[in-house]
mmCIF file with all atom_site columns, C-alpha atoms in Angstrom:
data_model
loop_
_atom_site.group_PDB
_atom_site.id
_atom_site.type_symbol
_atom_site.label_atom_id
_atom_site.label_alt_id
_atom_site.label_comp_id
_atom_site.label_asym_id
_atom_site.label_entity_id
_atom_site.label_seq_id
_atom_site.pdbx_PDB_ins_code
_atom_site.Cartn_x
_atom_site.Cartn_y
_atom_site.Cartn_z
_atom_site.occupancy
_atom_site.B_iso_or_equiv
_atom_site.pdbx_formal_charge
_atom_site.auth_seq_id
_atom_site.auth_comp_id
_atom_site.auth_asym_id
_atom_site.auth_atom_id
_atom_site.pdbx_PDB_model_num
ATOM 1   C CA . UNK A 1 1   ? -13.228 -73.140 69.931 1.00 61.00 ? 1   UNK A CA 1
ATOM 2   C CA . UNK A 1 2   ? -10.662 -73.063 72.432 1.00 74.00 ? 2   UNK A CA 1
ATOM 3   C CA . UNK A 1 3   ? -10.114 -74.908 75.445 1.00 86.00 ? 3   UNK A CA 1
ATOM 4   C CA . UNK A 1 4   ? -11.251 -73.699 78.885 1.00 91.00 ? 4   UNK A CA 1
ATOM 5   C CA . UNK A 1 5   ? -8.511  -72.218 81.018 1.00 92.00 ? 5   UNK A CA 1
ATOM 6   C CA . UNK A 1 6   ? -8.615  -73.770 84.948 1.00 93.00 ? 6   UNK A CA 1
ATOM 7   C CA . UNK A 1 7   ? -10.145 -70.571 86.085 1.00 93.00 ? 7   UNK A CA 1
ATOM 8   C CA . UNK A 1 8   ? -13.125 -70.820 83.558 1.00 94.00 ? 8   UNK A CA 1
ATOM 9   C CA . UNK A 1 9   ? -12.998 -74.310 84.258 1.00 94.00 ? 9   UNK A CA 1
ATOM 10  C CA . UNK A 1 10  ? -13.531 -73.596 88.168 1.00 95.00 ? 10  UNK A CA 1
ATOM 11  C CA . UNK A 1 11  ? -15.966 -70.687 87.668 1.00 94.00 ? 11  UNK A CA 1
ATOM 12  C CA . UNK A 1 12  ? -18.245 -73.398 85.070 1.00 95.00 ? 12  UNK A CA 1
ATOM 13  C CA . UNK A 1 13  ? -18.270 -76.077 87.856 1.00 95.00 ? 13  UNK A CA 1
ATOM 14  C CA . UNK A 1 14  ? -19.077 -73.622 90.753 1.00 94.00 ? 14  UNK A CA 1
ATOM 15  C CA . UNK A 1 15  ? -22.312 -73.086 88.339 1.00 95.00 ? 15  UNK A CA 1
ATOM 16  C CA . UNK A 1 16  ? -23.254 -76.492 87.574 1.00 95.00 ? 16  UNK A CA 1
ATOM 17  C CA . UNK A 1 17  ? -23.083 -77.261 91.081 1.00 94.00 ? 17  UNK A CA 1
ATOM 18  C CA . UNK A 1 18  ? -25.443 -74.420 91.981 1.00 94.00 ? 18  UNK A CA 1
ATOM 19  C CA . UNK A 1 19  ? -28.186 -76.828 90.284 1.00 94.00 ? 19  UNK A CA 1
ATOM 20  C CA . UNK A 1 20  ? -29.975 -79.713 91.140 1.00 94.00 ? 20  UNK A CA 1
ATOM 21  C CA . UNK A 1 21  ? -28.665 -82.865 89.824 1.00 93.00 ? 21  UNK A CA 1
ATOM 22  C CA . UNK A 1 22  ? -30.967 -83.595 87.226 1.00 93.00 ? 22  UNK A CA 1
ATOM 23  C CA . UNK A 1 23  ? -31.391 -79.802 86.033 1.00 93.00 ? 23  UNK A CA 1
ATOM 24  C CA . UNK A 1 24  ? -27.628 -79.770 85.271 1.00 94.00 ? 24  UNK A CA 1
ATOM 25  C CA . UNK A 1 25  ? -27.117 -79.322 81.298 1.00 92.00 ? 25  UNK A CA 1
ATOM 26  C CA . UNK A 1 26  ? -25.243 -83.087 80.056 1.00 88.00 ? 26  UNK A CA 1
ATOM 27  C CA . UNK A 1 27  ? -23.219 -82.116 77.425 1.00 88.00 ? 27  UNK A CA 1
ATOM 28  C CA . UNK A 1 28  ? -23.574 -78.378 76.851 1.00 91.00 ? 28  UNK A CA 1
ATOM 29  C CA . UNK A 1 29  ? -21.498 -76.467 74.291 1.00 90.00 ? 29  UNK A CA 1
ATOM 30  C CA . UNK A 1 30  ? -19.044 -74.024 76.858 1.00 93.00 ? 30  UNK A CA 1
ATOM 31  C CA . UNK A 1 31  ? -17.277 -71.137 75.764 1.00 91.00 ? 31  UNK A CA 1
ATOM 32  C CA . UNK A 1 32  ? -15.213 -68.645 77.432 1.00 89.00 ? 32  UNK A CA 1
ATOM 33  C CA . UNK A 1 33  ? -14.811 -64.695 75.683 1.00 86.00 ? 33  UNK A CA 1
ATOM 34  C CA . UNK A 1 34  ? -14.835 -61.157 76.299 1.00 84.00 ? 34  UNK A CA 1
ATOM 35  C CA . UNK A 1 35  ? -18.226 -59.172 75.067 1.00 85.00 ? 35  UNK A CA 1
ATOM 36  C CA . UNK A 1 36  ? -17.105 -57.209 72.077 1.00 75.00 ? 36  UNK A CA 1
ATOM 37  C CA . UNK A 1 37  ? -13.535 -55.855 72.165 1.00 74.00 ? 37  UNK A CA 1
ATOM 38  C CA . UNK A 1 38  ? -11.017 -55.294 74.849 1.00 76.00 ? 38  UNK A CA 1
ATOM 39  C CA . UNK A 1 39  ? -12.019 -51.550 75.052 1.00 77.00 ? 39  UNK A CA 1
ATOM 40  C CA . UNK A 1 40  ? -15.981 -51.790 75.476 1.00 80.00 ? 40  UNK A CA 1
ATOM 41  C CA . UNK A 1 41  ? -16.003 -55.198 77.136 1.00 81.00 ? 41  UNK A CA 1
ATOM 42  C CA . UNK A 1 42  ? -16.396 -53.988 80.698 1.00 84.00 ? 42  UNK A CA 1
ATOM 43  C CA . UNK A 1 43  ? -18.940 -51.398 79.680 1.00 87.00 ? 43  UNK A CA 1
ATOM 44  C CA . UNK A 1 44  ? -20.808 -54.496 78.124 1.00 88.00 ? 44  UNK A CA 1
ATOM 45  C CA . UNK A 1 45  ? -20.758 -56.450 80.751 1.00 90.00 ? 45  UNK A CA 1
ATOM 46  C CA . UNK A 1 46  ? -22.578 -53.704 83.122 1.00 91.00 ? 46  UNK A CA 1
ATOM 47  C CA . UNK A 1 47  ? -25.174 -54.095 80.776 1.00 93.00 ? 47  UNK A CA 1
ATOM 48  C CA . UNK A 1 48  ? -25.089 -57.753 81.023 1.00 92.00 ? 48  UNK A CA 1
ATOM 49  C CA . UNK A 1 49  ? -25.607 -57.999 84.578 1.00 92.00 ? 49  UNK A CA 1
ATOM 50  C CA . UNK A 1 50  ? -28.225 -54.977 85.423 1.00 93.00 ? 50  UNK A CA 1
ATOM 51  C CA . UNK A 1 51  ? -30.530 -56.739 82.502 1.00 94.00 ? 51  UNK A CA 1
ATOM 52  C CA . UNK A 1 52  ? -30.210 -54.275 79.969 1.00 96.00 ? 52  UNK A CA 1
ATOM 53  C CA . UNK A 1 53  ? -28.418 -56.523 77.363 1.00 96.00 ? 53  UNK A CA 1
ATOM 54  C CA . UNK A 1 54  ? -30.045 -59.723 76.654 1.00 97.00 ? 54  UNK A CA 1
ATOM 55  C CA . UNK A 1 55  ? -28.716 -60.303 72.906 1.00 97.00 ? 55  UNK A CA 1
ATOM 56  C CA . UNK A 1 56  ? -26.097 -59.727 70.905 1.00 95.00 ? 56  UNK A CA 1
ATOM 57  C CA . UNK A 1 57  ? -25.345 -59.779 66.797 1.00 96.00 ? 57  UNK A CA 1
ATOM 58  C CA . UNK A 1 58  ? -22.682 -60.918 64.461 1.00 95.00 ? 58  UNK A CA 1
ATOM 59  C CA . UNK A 1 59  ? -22.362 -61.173 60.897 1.00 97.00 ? 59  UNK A CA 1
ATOM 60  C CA . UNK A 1 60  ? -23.214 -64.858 60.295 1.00 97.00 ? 60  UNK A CA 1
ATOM 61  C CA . UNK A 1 61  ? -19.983 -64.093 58.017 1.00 96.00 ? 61  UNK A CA 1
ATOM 62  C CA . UNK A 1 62  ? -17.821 -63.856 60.643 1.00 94.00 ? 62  UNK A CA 1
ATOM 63  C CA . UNK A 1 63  ? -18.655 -67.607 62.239 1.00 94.00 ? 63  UNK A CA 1
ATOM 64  C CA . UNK A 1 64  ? -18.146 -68.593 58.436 1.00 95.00 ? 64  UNK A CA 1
ATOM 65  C CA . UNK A 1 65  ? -14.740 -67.073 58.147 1.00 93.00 ? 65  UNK A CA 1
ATOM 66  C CA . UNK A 1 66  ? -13.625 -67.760 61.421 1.00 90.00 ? 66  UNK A CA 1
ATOM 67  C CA . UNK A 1 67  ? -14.885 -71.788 61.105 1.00 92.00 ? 67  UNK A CA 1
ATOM 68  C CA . UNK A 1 68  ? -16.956 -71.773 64.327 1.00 90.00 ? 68  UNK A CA 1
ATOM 69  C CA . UNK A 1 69  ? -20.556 -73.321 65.057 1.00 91.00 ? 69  UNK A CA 1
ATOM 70  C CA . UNK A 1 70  ? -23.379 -70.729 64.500 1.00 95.00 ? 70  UNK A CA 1
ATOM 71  C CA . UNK A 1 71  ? -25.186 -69.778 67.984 1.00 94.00 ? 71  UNK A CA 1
ATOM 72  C CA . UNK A 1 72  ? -27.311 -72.494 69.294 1.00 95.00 ? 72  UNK A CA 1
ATOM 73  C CA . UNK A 1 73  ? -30.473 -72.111 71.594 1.00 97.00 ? 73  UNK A CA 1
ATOM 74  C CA . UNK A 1 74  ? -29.177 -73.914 75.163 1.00 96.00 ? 74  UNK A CA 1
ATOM 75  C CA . UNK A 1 75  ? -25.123 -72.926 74.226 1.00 95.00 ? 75  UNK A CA 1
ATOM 76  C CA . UNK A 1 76  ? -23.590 -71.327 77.521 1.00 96.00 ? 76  UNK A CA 1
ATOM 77  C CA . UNK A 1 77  ? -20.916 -68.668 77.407 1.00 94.00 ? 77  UNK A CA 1
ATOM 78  C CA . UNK A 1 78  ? -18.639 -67.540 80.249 1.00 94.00 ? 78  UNK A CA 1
ATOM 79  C CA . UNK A 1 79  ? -18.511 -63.516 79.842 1.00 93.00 ? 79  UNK A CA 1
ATOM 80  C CA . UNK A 1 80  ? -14.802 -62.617 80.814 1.00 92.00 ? 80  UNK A CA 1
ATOM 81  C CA . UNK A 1 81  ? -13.629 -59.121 82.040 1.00 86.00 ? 81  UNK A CA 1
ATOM 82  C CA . UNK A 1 82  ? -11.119 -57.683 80.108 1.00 80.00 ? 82  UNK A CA 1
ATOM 83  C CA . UNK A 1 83  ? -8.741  -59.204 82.157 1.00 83.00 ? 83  UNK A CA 1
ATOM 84  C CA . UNK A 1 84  ? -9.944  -62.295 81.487 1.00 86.00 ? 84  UNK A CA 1
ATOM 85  C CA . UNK A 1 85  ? -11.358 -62.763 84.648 1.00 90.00 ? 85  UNK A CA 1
ATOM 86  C CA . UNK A 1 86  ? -14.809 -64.671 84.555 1.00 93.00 ? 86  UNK A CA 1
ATOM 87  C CA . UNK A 1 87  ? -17.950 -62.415 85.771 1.00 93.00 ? 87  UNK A CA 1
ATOM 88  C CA . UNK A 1 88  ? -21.018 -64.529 84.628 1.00 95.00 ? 88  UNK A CA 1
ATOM 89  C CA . UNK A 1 89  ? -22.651 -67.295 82.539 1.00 97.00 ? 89  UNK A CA 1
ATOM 90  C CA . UNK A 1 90  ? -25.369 -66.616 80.005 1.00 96.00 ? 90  UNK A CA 1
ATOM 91  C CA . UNK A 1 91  ? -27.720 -68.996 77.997 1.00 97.00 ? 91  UNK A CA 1
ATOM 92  C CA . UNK A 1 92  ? -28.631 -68.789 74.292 1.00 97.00 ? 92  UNK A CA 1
ATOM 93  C CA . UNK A 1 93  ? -32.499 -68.933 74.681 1.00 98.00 ? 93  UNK A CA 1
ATOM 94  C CA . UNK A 1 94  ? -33.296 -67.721 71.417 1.00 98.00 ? 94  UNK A CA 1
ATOM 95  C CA . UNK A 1 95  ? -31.477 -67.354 68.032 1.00 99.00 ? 95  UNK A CA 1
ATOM 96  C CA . UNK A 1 96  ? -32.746 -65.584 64.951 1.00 99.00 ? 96  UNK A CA 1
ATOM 97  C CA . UNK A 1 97  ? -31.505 -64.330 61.422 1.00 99.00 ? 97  UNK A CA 1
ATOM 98  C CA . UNK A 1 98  ? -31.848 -60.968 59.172 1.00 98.00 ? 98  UNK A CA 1
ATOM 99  C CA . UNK A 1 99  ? -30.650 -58.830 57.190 1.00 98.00 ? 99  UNK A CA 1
ATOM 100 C CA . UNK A 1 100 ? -28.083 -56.309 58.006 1.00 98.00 ? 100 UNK A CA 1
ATOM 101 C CA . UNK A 1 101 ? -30.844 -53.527 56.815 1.00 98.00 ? 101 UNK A CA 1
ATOM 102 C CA . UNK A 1 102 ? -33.845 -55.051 58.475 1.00 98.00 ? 102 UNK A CA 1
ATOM 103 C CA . UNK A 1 103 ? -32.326 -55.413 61.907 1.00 98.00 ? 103 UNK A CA 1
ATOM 104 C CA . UNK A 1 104 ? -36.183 -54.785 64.039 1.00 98.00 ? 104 UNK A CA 1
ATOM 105 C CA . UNK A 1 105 ? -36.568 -52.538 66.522 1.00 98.00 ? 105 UNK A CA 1
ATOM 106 C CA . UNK A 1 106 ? -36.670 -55.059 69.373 1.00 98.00 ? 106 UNK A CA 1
ATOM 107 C CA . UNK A 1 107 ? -33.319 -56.383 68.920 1.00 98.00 ? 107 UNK A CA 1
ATOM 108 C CA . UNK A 1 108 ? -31.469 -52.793 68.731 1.00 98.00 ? 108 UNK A CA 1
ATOM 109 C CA . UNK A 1 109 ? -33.607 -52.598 72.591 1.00 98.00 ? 109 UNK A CA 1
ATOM 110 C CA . UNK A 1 110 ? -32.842 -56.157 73.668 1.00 98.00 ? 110 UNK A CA 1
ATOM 111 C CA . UNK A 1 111 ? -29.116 -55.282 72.995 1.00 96.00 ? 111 UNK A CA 1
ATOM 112 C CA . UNK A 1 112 ? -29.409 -52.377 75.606 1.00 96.00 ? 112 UNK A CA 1
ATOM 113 C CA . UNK A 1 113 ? -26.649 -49.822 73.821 1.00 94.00 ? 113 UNK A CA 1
ATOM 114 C CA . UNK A 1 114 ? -26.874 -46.689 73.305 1.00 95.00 ? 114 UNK A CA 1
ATOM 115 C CA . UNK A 1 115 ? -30.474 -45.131 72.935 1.00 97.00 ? 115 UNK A CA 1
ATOM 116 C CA . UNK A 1 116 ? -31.386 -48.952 71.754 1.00 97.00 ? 116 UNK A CA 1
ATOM 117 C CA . UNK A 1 117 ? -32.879 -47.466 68.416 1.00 98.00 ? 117 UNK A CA 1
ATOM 118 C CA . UNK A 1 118 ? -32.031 -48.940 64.967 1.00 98.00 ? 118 UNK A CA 1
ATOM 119 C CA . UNK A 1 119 ? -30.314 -46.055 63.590 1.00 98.00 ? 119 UNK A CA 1
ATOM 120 C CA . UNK A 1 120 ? -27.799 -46.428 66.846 1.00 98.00 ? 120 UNK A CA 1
ATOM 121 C CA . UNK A 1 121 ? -27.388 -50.277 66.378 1.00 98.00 ? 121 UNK A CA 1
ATOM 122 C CA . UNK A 1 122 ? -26.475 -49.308 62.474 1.00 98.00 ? 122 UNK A CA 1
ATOM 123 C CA . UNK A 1 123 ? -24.078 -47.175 62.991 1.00 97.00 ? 123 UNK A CA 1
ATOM 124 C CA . UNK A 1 124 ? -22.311 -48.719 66.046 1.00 94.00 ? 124 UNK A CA 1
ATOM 125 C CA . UNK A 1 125 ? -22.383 -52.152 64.158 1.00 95.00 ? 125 UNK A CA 1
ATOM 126 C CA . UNK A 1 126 ? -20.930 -50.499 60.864 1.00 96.00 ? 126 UNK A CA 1
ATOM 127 C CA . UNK A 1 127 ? -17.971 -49.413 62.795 1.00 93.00 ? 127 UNK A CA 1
ATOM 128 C CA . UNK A 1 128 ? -17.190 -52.802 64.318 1.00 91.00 ? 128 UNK A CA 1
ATOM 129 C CA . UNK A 1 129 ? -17.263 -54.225 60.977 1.00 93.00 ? 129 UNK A CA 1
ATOM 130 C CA . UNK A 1 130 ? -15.652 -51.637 58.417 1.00 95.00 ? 130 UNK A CA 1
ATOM 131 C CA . UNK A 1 131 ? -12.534 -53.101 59.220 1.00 94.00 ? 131 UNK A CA 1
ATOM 132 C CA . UNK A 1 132 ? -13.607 -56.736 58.108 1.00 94.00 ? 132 UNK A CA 1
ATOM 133 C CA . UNK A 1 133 ? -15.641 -55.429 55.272 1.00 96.00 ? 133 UNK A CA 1
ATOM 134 C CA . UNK A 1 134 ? -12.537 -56.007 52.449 1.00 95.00 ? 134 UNK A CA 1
ATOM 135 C CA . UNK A 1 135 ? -11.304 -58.913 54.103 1.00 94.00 ? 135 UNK A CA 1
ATOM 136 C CA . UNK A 1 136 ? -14.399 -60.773 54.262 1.00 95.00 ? 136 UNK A CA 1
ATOM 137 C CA . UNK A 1 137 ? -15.095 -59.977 51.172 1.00 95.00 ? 137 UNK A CA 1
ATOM 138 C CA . UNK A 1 138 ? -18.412 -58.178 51.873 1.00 97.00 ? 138 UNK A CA 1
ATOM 139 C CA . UNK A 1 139 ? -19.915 -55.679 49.145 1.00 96.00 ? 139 UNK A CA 1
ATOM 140 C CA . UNK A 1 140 ? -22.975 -54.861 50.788 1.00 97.00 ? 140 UNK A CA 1
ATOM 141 C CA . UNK A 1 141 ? -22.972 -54.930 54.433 1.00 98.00 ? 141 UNK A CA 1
ATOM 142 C CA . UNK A 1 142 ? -26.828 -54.076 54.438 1.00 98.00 ? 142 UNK A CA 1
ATOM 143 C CA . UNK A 1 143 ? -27.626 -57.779 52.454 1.00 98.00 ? 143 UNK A CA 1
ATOM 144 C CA . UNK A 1 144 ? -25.325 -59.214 54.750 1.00 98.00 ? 144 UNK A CA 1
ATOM 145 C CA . UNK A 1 145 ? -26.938 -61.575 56.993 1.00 98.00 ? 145 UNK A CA 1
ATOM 146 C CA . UNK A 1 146 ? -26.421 -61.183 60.475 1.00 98.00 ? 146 UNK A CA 1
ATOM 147 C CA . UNK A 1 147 ? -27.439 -63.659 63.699 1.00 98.00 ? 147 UNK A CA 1
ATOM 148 C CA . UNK A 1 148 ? -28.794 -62.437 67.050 1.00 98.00 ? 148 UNK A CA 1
ATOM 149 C CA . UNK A 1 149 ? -28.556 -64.565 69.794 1.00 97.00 ? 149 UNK A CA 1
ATOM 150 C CA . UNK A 1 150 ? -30.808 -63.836 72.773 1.00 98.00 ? 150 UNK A CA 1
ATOM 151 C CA . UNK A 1 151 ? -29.359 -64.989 76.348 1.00 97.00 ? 151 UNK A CA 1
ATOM 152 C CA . UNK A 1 152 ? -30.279 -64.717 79.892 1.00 97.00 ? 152 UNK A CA 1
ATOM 153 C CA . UNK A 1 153 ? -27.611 -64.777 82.944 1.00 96.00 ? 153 UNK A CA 1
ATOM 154 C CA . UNK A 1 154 ? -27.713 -67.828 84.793 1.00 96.00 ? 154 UNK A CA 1
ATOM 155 C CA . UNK A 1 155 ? -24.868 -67.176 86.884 1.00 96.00 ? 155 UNK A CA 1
ATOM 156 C CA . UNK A 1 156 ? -22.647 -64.171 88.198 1.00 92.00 ? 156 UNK A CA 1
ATOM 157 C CA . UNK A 1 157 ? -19.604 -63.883 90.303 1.00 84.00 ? 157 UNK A CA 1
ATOM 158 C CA . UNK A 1 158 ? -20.145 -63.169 93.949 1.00 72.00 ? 158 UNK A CA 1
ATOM 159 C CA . UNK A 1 159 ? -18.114 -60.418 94.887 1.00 61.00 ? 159 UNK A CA 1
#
């Protein structure tokens, strides 16, 4: 996990003051990122912040690989513009485990792409992770197990 840059830094603070003293988290878990990749993340983050996305799902291979923590209920995640520019905070409410093949209905909907059906989550999450697939070392993507983190926004940029 990387270090905050002073811009994140600022736009975390301007959040945590936004709360009453004792509602403010003690020693939450803070990360700064674009949503997906450079070329979809503003697209994503429309969908963040008119409701329509409230989780999102990795391979729990990739955290593995990559040597970071596994989503946490209560973690907090400034969503960054592609230009790096900070546009909101979510929350990890919920977090939850499957199968690559028996991704449910509701969490193709709660991630708000497409036509939010199974079948569209599939194939849009196949793409992203073809190129991984050898890498990783990953046979069968379908027995792969994959994490879904549900979130809320807690705090947007004021324009």
């Amino acid at each position: 996990m990387r270090t905050l840059t002073s811009n994140e830094m600022k736009f975390w603070q301007g959040y945590l003051s936004s709360l009453p003293a004792a509602t403010r988290p003690r020693h939450p878990h803070v990360e700064a990122a674009l949503p997906g990749n450079r070329e979809v993340a503003d697209e994503l983050i429309n969908l963040y912040l008119t409701g329509k996305k409230t989780a999102g799902s990795s391979l729990v291979k990739d955290f593995e690989i990559n040597n970071e923590p596994l989503p946490t209920v209560g973690n907090y995640w400034i969503v960054l513009y592609k230009k790096n520019k900070p546009c909101c905070i979510v929350k990890t409410v919920r977090v939850v485990f499957h199968r690559f093949k028996d991704i449910p209905k509701s969490i193709a909907k709660a991630e708000g792409e497409g036509d939010c059906s199974v079948a569209y989550w599939k194939k849009v999450h196949e793409e992203l992770y073809a190129p991984y697939l050898e890498k990783w070392q990953i046979n069968d993507l379908q027995n792969t197990e994959v994490v879904t983190e549900f979130f809320k926004v807690v705090h947007k940029l004021l324009k």
